[in-house]
Short mmCIF file of C-alpha atoms in Angstrom, two decimals:
data_model
loop_
_atom_site.label_atom_id
_atom_site.label_comp_id
_atom_site.label_asym_id
_atom_site.label_seq_id
_atom_site.Cartn_x
_atom_site.Cartn_y
_atom_site.Cartn_z
CA UNK A 15 70.40 -64.95 -5.20
CA UNK A 16 67.16 -63.00 -4.97
CA UNK A 17 67.68 -62.36 -1.31
CA UNK A 18 71.16 -60.95 -1.95
CA UNK A 19 69.88 -58.86 -4.79
CA UNK A 20 67.16 -57.56 -2.55
CA UNK A 21 69.71 -56.66 0.09
CA UNK A 22 71.89 -54.87 -2.38
CA UNK A 23 68.90 -52.99 -3.82
CA UNK A 24 67.80 -52.04 -0.33
CA UNK A 25 71.25 -50.93 0.72
CA UNK A 26 71.94 -49.21 -2.55
CA UNK A 27 68.81 -47.12 -2.23
CA UNK A 28 69.49 -46.24 1.36
CA UNK A 29 71.08 -42.96 0.35
CA UNK A 30 67.93 -42.05 -1.48
CA UNK A 31 65.86 -42.42 1.65
CA UNK A 32 66.13 -38.68 2.24
CA UNK A 33 63.50 -38.18 -0.46
CA UNK A 34 60.88 -40.02 1.56
CA UNK A 35 61.54 -39.72 5.27
CA UNK A 36 64.96 -38.12 5.62
CA UNK A 37 68.33 -39.42 6.65
CA UNK A 38 68.56 -41.48 9.81
CA UNK A 39 64.92 -42.52 9.74
CA UNK A 40 64.64 -45.19 12.31
CA UNK A 41 61.99 -47.12 10.44
CA UNK A 42 64.14 -47.37 7.27
CA UNK A 43 67.06 -48.69 9.27
CA UNK A 44 64.90 -51.35 10.88
CA UNK A 45 63.60 -52.45 7.51
CA UNK A 46 67.11 -52.61 6.07
CA UNK A 47 68.31 -54.75 8.96
CA UNK A 48 65.36 -57.11 8.47
CA UNK A 49 66.21 -57.42 4.79
CA UNK A 50 62.88 -55.83 3.64
CA UNK A 51 62.57 -53.04 1.11
CA UNK A 52 61.01 -49.73 2.03
CA UNK A 53 57.26 -49.42 1.50
CA UNK A 54 57.52 -47.53 -1.79
CA UNK A 55 59.75 -50.24 -3.26
CA UNK A 56 57.51 -53.16 -2.46
CA UNK A 57 55.89 -55.01 -5.31
CA UNK A 58 52.86 -57.14 -4.70
CA UNK A 59 51.74 -60.00 -6.84
CA UNK A 60 47.97 -59.63 -7.44
CA UNK A 61 47.77 -62.04 -10.34
CA UNK A 62 47.75 -65.33 -8.39
CA UNK A 63 50.33 -68.09 -7.84
CA UNK A 64 51.43 -68.33 -11.48
CA UNK A 65 53.10 -64.87 -11.23
CA UNK A 66 54.99 -65.61 -8.00
CA UNK A 67 58.74 -65.38 -7.98
CA UNK A 68 61.08 -68.25 -7.21
CA UNK A 69 61.40 -67.18 -3.59
CA UNK A 70 57.69 -67.22 -2.86
CA UNK A 71 56.07 -69.83 -0.73
CA UNK A 72 53.05 -70.25 -2.91
CA UNK A 73 50.71 -68.29 -5.02
CA UNK A 74 48.09 -68.14 -2.33
CA UNK A 75 50.36 -66.13 -0.03
CA UNK A 76 50.86 -63.28 -2.49
CA UNK A 77 54.11 -61.35 -2.90
CA UNK A 78 57.56 -61.48 -1.40
CA UNK A 79 58.43 -62.09 2.19
CA UNK A 80 57.03 -59.39 4.38
CA UNK A 81 54.22 -58.54 1.91
CA UNK A 82 50.55 -58.80 2.86
CA UNK A 83 48.80 -62.10 2.59
CA UNK A 84 45.67 -62.24 0.54
CA UNK A 85 46.60 -59.69 -2.18
CA UNK A 86 46.09 -55.96 -2.49
CA UNK A 87 43.08 -55.84 -0.18
CA UNK A 88 45.48 -55.78 2.79
CA UNK A 89 48.01 -53.54 1.16
CA UNK A 90 50.54 -51.86 3.35
CA UNK A 91 50.62 -48.74 1.18
CA UNK A 92 51.94 -45.60 2.77
CA UNK A 93 49.61 -43.01 4.42
CA UNK A 94 47.61 -41.09 1.90
CA UNK A 95 47.58 -43.81 -0.75
CA UNK A 96 44.28 -45.43 0.30
CA UNK A 97 41.77 -45.74 3.10
CA UNK A 98 41.61 -41.93 3.78
CA UNK A 99 44.87 -42.03 5.70
CA UNK A 100 43.86 -44.69 8.19
CA UNK A 101 46.40 -47.14 9.45
CA UNK A 102 45.94 -50.60 7.93
CA UNK A 103 45.14 -52.25 11.22
CA UNK A 104 43.21 -49.34 12.85
CA UNK A 105 39.97 -50.54 14.46
CA UNK A 106 36.70 -49.42 12.90
CA UNK A 107 34.87 -46.59 14.68
CA UNK A 108 31.66 -47.61 16.44
CA UNK A 109 28.37 -46.84 14.73
CA UNK A 110 27.27 -44.52 17.52
CA UNK A 111 30.31 -42.34 16.95
CA UNK A 112 29.74 -42.30 13.20
CA UNK A 113 26.15 -41.21 13.80
CA UNK A 114 27.31 -38.41 16.07
CA UNK A 115 29.79 -37.17 13.48
CA UNK A 116 27.10 -37.23 10.77
CA UNK A 117 24.66 -35.38 13.00
CA UNK A 118 27.29 -32.80 13.87
CA UNK A 119 28.12 -32.17 10.22
CA UNK A 120 24.47 -31.90 9.27
CA UNK A 121 23.81 -29.46 12.10
CA UNK A 122 26.73 -27.31 10.98
CA UNK A 123 25.29 -26.96 7.46
CA UNK A 124 21.63 -26.74 8.47
CA UNK A 125 21.93 -23.75 10.79
CA UNK A 126 19.07 -21.27 10.37
CA UNK A 127 19.96 -18.18 8.42
CA UNK A 128 20.87 -15.36 10.73
CA UNK A 129 18.69 -12.30 10.17
CA UNK A 130 20.94 -9.38 9.41
CA UNK A 131 20.23 -6.20 11.33
CA UNK A 132 18.32 -3.57 9.38
CA UNK A 133 20.51 -0.65 8.48
CA UNK A 134 17.54 1.58 7.86
CA UNK A 135 14.04 1.45 9.32
CA UNK A 136 11.06 0.68 7.17
CA UNK A 137 10.07 3.63 5.03
CA UNK A 138 6.70 4.99 6.08
CA UNK A 139 4.07 6.70 3.99
CA UNK A 140 3.58 7.02 0.25
CA UNK A 141 5.22 9.19 -2.33
CA UNK A 142 3.43 12.50 -2.70
CA UNK A 143 3.02 12.25 -6.48
CA UNK A 144 1.44 8.82 -6.10
CA UNK A 145 -1.06 10.11 -3.54
CA UNK A 146 -1.96 13.06 -5.78
CA UNK A 147 -2.42 10.80 -8.80
CA UNK A 148 -4.70 8.44 -6.88
CA UNK A 149 -6.74 11.43 -5.72
CA UNK A 150 -7.44 12.33 -9.34
CA UNK A 151 -5.07 15.24 -9.82
CA UNK A 152 -3.66 13.71 -13.00
CA UNK A 153 -0.98 11.23 -13.98
CA UNK A 154 2.11 10.81 -11.81
CA UNK A 155 4.12 12.79 -14.31
CA UNK A 156 1.56 15.60 -14.20
CA UNK A 157 1.64 15.53 -10.39
CA UNK A 158 5.44 15.75 -10.46
CA UNK A 159 5.10 18.87 -12.59
CA UNK A 160 2.73 20.35 -10.01
CA UNK A 161 5.42 19.81 -7.39
CA UNK A 162 8.11 21.33 -9.63
CA UNK A 163 5.89 24.39 -10.09
CA UNK A 164 5.63 24.83 -6.28
CA UNK A 165 1.85 24.43 -6.40
CA UNK A 166 1.67 21.68 -3.77
CA UNK A 167 1.92 22.14 -0.02
CA UNK A 168 1.91 19.63 2.80
CA UNK A 169 0.94 20.73 6.30
CA UNK A 170 1.32 24.38 5.31
CA UNK A 171 4.75 24.06 3.68
CA UNK A 172 5.32 24.25 -0.07
CA UNK A 173 6.99 21.12 -1.44
CA UNK A 174 9.75 21.63 -4.03
CA UNK A 175 11.50 18.25 -4.03
CA UNK A 176 10.27 15.00 -5.54
CA UNK A 177 9.84 11.82 -3.55
CA UNK A 178 8.44 13.28 -0.32
CA UNK A 179 6.56 10.61 1.61
CA UNK A 180 3.27 11.53 3.26
CA UNK A 181 0.52 9.89 5.27
CA UNK A 182 -2.77 10.49 3.42
CA UNK A 183 -4.76 9.89 6.61
CA UNK A 184 -2.94 12.49 8.69
CA UNK A 185 -1.18 15.03 6.47
CA UNK A 186 -3.00 18.01 4.99
CA UNK A 187 -2.26 18.22 1.29
CA UNK A 188 -3.24 21.20 -0.85
CA UNK A 189 -2.88 22.07 -4.52
CA UNK A 190 -3.18 25.74 -5.46
CA UNK A 191 -4.46 26.39 -1.94
CA UNK A 192 -7.28 23.83 -2.16
CA UNK A 193 -7.31 20.76 0.08
CA UNK A 194 -6.99 17.46 -1.76
CA UNK A 195 -9.30 14.72 -0.51
CA UNK A 196 -6.66 11.97 -0.37
CA UNK A 197 -8.39 9.93 2.31
CA UNK A 198 -10.95 7.25 1.62
CA UNK A 199 -13.80 9.78 1.45
CA UNK A 200 -16.50 9.91 -1.17
CA UNK A 201 -18.26 13.01 -2.44
CA UNK A 202 -21.22 12.95 -4.81
CA UNK A 203 -23.63 15.48 -6.21
CA UNK A 204 -27.16 14.33 -7.09
CA UNK A 205 -29.76 16.23 -9.10
CA UNK A 206 -32.75 15.16 -7.03
CA UNK A 207 -35.97 14.83 -9.00
CA UNK A 208 -39.30 15.99 -7.64
CA UNK A 209 -41.10 13.36 -5.59
CA UNK A 210 -37.92 11.88 -4.05
CA UNK A 211 -37.74 11.95 -0.25
CA UNK A 212 -34.52 13.43 1.22
CA UNK A 213 -33.70 10.39 3.35
CA UNK A 214 -31.42 7.42 2.77
CA UNK A 215 -34.21 4.99 3.72
CA UNK A 216 -37.97 5.40 3.77
CA UNK A 217 -40.15 3.10 5.91
CA UNK A 218 -43.15 3.84 3.69
CA UNK A 219 -41.39 2.54 0.61
CA UNK A 220 -41.25 5.87 -1.21
CA UNK A 221 -38.39 6.68 -3.53
CA UNK A 222 -35.51 8.17 -1.55
CA UNK A 223 -31.88 9.22 -1.91
CA UNK A 224 -30.65 5.79 -0.85
CA UNK A 225 -32.06 4.33 -4.06
CA UNK A 226 -29.35 6.18 -6.03
CA UNK A 227 -26.40 4.81 -4.02
CA UNK A 228 -27.40 1.20 -3.32
CA UNK A 229 -24.30 -0.22 -5.04
CA UNK A 230 -21.81 1.74 -2.90
CA UNK A 231 -19.64 -0.22 -0.47
CA UNK A 232 -19.36 2.72 1.93
CA UNK A 233 -22.40 4.13 3.67
CA UNK A 234 -23.18 7.66 2.50
CA UNK A 235 -25.39 10.30 4.04
CA UNK A 236 -26.92 13.46 2.64
CA UNK A 237 -25.84 17.02 3.41
CA UNK A 238 -28.92 18.97 4.37
CA UNK A 239 -32.38 18.38 2.95
CA UNK A 240 -34.68 19.31 0.13
CA UNK A 241 -38.44 18.96 0.51
CA UNK A 242 -40.10 16.28 -1.55
CA UNK A 243 -41.32 18.58 -4.35
CA UNK A 244 -38.12 20.61 -4.60
CA UNK A 245 -35.61 19.56 -7.22
CA UNK A 246 -31.94 20.27 -7.59
CA UNK A 247 -28.52 19.60 -6.18
CA UNK A 248 -27.99 17.70 -2.96
CA UNK A 249 -24.62 16.44 -1.73
CA UNK A 250 -23.87 12.90 -0.50
CA UNK A 251 -20.69 12.01 1.39
CA UNK A 252 -19.16 9.88 4.13
CA UNK A 253 -17.09 12.80 5.48
CA UNK A 254 -18.95 13.54 8.71
CA UNK A 255 -17.10 16.70 9.71
CA UNK A 256 -17.52 18.31 6.31
CA UNK A 257 -21.23 17.49 6.22
CA UNK A 258 -21.67 18.94 9.70
CA UNK A 259 -19.97 22.21 8.86
CA UNK A 260 -21.77 22.63 5.55
CA UNK A 261 -25.12 22.60 7.35
CA UNK A 262 -24.10 24.54 10.49
CA UNK A 263 -25.35 28.17 10.62
CA UNK A 264 -21.98 29.31 11.95
CA UNK A 265 -20.31 28.81 8.56
CA UNK A 266 -23.15 30.31 6.58
CA UNK A 267 -22.74 28.29 3.38
CA UNK A 268 -24.83 29.94 0.66
CA UNK A 269 -27.50 28.02 -1.26
CA UNK A 270 -29.00 29.31 -4.52
CA UNK A 271 -32.52 28.55 -5.82
CA UNK A 272 -34.56 29.24 -8.92
CA UNK A 273 -38.26 29.79 -8.16
CA UNK A 274 -41.15 29.98 -10.61
CA UNK A 275 -43.78 32.47 -9.39
CA UNK A 276 -46.66 34.49 -10.79
CA UNK A 277 -46.42 38.26 -11.22
CA UNK A 278 -46.54 41.11 -11.63
CA UNK A 279 -43.71 41.73 -9.17
CA UNK A 280 -43.22 44.99 -7.32
CA UNK A 281 -39.88 46.74 -7.72
CA UNK A 282 -39.09 46.52 -4.04
CA UNK A 283 -39.54 42.73 -3.71
CA UNK A 284 -35.81 42.12 -3.66
CA UNK A 285 -35.29 44.83 -1.07
CA UNK A 286 -37.96 43.35 1.16
CA UNK A 287 -36.43 39.90 0.96
CA UNK A 288 -32.96 41.23 1.78
CA UNK A 289 -34.27 43.30 4.67
CA UNK A 290 -36.01 40.29 6.18
CA UNK A 291 -39.36 38.60 6.09
CA UNK A 292 -40.97 37.84 9.43
CA UNK A 293 -41.99 34.18 9.77
CA UNK A 294 -43.54 32.27 12.67
CA UNK A 295 -40.07 31.05 13.76
CA UNK A 296 -38.29 34.41 13.30
CA UNK A 297 -36.98 36.66 10.57
CA UNK A 298 -35.46 35.22 7.40
CA UNK A 299 -33.25 37.28 5.08
CA UNK A 300 -32.07 36.66 1.53
CA UNK A 301 -28.47 37.38 0.56
CA UNK A 302 -29.27 37.99 -3.11
CA UNK A 303 -32.33 38.38 -5.36
CA UNK A 304 -32.77 38.91 -9.07
CA UNK A 305 -35.25 38.28 -11.85
CA UNK A 306 -33.87 35.74 -14.32
CA UNK A 307 -36.72 35.50 -16.81
CA UNK A 308 -40.14 37.04 -17.37
CA UNK A 309 -42.80 35.82 -19.79
CA UNK A 310 -46.09 37.66 -19.22
CA UNK A 311 -47.10 36.90 -15.67
CA UNK A 312 -44.62 34.03 -15.32
CA UNK A 313 -41.47 34.98 -13.50
CA UNK A 314 -38.32 32.96 -12.84
CA UNK A 315 -36.41 34.50 -9.94
CA UNK A 316 -33.13 33.60 -8.27
CA UNK A 317 -32.81 33.68 -4.51
CA UNK A 318 -29.60 33.07 -2.55
CA UNK A 319 -29.43 32.71 1.22
CA UNK A 320 -27.43 30.97 3.90
CA UNK A 321 -30.47 30.01 5.93
CA UNK A 322 -31.15 26.31 6.34
CA UNK A 323 -34.57 26.18 7.89
CA UNK A 324 -37.25 23.91 6.49
CA UNK A 325 -39.04 25.20 3.37
CA UNK A 326 -37.37 28.57 3.92
CA UNK A 327 -37.58 29.87 0.32
CA UNK A 328 -41.17 28.77 -0.18
CA UNK A 329 -42.21 30.34 3.11
CA UNK A 330 -40.46 33.65 2.43
CA UNK A 331 -41.96 34.15 -1.02
CA UNK A 332 -45.40 33.03 0.13
CA UNK A 333 -45.23 35.53 3.03
CA UNK A 334 -44.30 38.25 0.51
CA UNK A 335 -47.41 37.35 -1.51
CA UNK A 336 -45.89 35.16 -4.24
CA UNK A 337 -46.44 31.41 -3.75
CA UNK A 338 -43.89 29.18 -5.47
CA UNK A 339 -45.04 26.96 -8.33
CA UNK A 340 -41.72 25.18 -8.82
CA UNK A 341 -38.43 25.32 -6.95
CA UNK A 342 -34.98 24.09 -7.98
CA UNK A 343 -31.75 24.40 -5.99
CA UNK A 344 -29.05 25.30 -8.50
CA UNK A 345 -25.99 25.58 -6.23
CA UNK A 346 -24.76 24.46 -2.84
CA UNK A 347 -21.92 26.75 -1.88
CA UNK A 348 -19.39 26.70 -4.73
CA UNK A 349 -20.88 23.52 -6.28
CA UNK A 350 -23.20 24.35 -9.15
CA UNK A 351 -25.82 22.09 -10.69
CA UNK A 352 -24.89 23.11 -14.23
CA UNK A 353 -26.32 20.93 -16.98
CA UNK A 354 -26.53 17.80 -14.82
CA UNK A 355 -29.67 15.87 -15.75
CA UNK A 356 -32.44 15.12 -13.29
CA UNK A 357 -31.80 11.89 -11.39
CA UNK A 358 -28.11 11.74 -12.30
CA UNK A 359 -25.43 11.14 -9.67
CA UNK A 360 -21.89 12.32 -10.35
CA UNK A 361 -18.67 12.16 -8.38
CA UNK A 362 -17.33 15.54 -7.42
CA UNK A 363 -13.91 16.60 -8.62
CA UNK A 364 -11.03 17.21 -6.24
CA UNK A 365 -11.18 20.89 -7.07
CA UNK A 366 -14.84 21.03 -6.02
CA UNK A 367 -14.10 19.15 -2.80
CA UNK A 368 -11.23 21.53 -2.10
CA UNK A 369 -13.49 24.54 -2.59
CA UNK A 370 -16.08 23.04 -0.23
CA UNK A 371 -13.46 22.43 2.43
CA UNK A 372 -12.12 25.95 2.11
CA UNK A 373 -15.68 27.23 2.47
CA UNK A 374 -15.87 25.70 5.97
CA UNK A 375 -12.20 26.12 7.00
CA UNK A 376 -11.13 22.49 6.58
#
């Protein structure tokens, strides 16, 4: 009876085979002729022999005729139901092939990241306002205002737009016509006391200019000289070209001195100094002379000249008949000593450096 019922169920559902494979499927016809239901209609007994139907040959053989032996482990479920779509009796792939597949998949996901081409080249230089701020011209906002006011020029052209990039080592930058020392240069002004030797090192162990800059990372050198007993301003820098021009006679940078002498002084002393005093190494002329202070026989006079010969002021006044008791250099070009105390070292401002550079056409 079960076999006939199975046949009738199989034949009765034959018209519904279009939902699974379509009409005229050769496999369905073969299963119908063999008296077996289609795969989706099979029912397997996984509960053991006690659940087997009357037509079964024993609980150990599982479900109905044509079903897998040994339970659901050897299920003949359709493709896609289990086993990742493999056929039930497909042979296992060798381990070497599995290793190759794994290696291929890993290589596909572990490819090095491809470097994308750069759309734009690397931006060179620094923003102008940043360079100005680092040079001591003020905050970045203040430097931006200088640019807005058309007070900044780069390589001879006035800058009116923000964000211009410059090379501090190559470009010439000026503010209000004065060159800004944006490079890694140092400029100092020292009020040299009497008794200090105008050298950076002294083999005899005397106090020298180098004693005032021992903690500087960059080697500095002095611009010109002052004799041991002369006080006053002397410049220290690591800018070789500027130092060379400041001391070269071609540029004629003026130096100003205050000299204490004993009078009385003749009225024509200034005229004589300006006309020229004959020395053993040639004539020496003063650019300017005036009496600053007079107390009895004590006179304090100011002498300006662009000469740079050794002891030139002392020699000129001594030749005129007025030996110098004390001598102080109060200005070197546009850089004045002011109220700077004896022995004090100060860093020059960018404005002062700019004036010095303009003095020697830098």
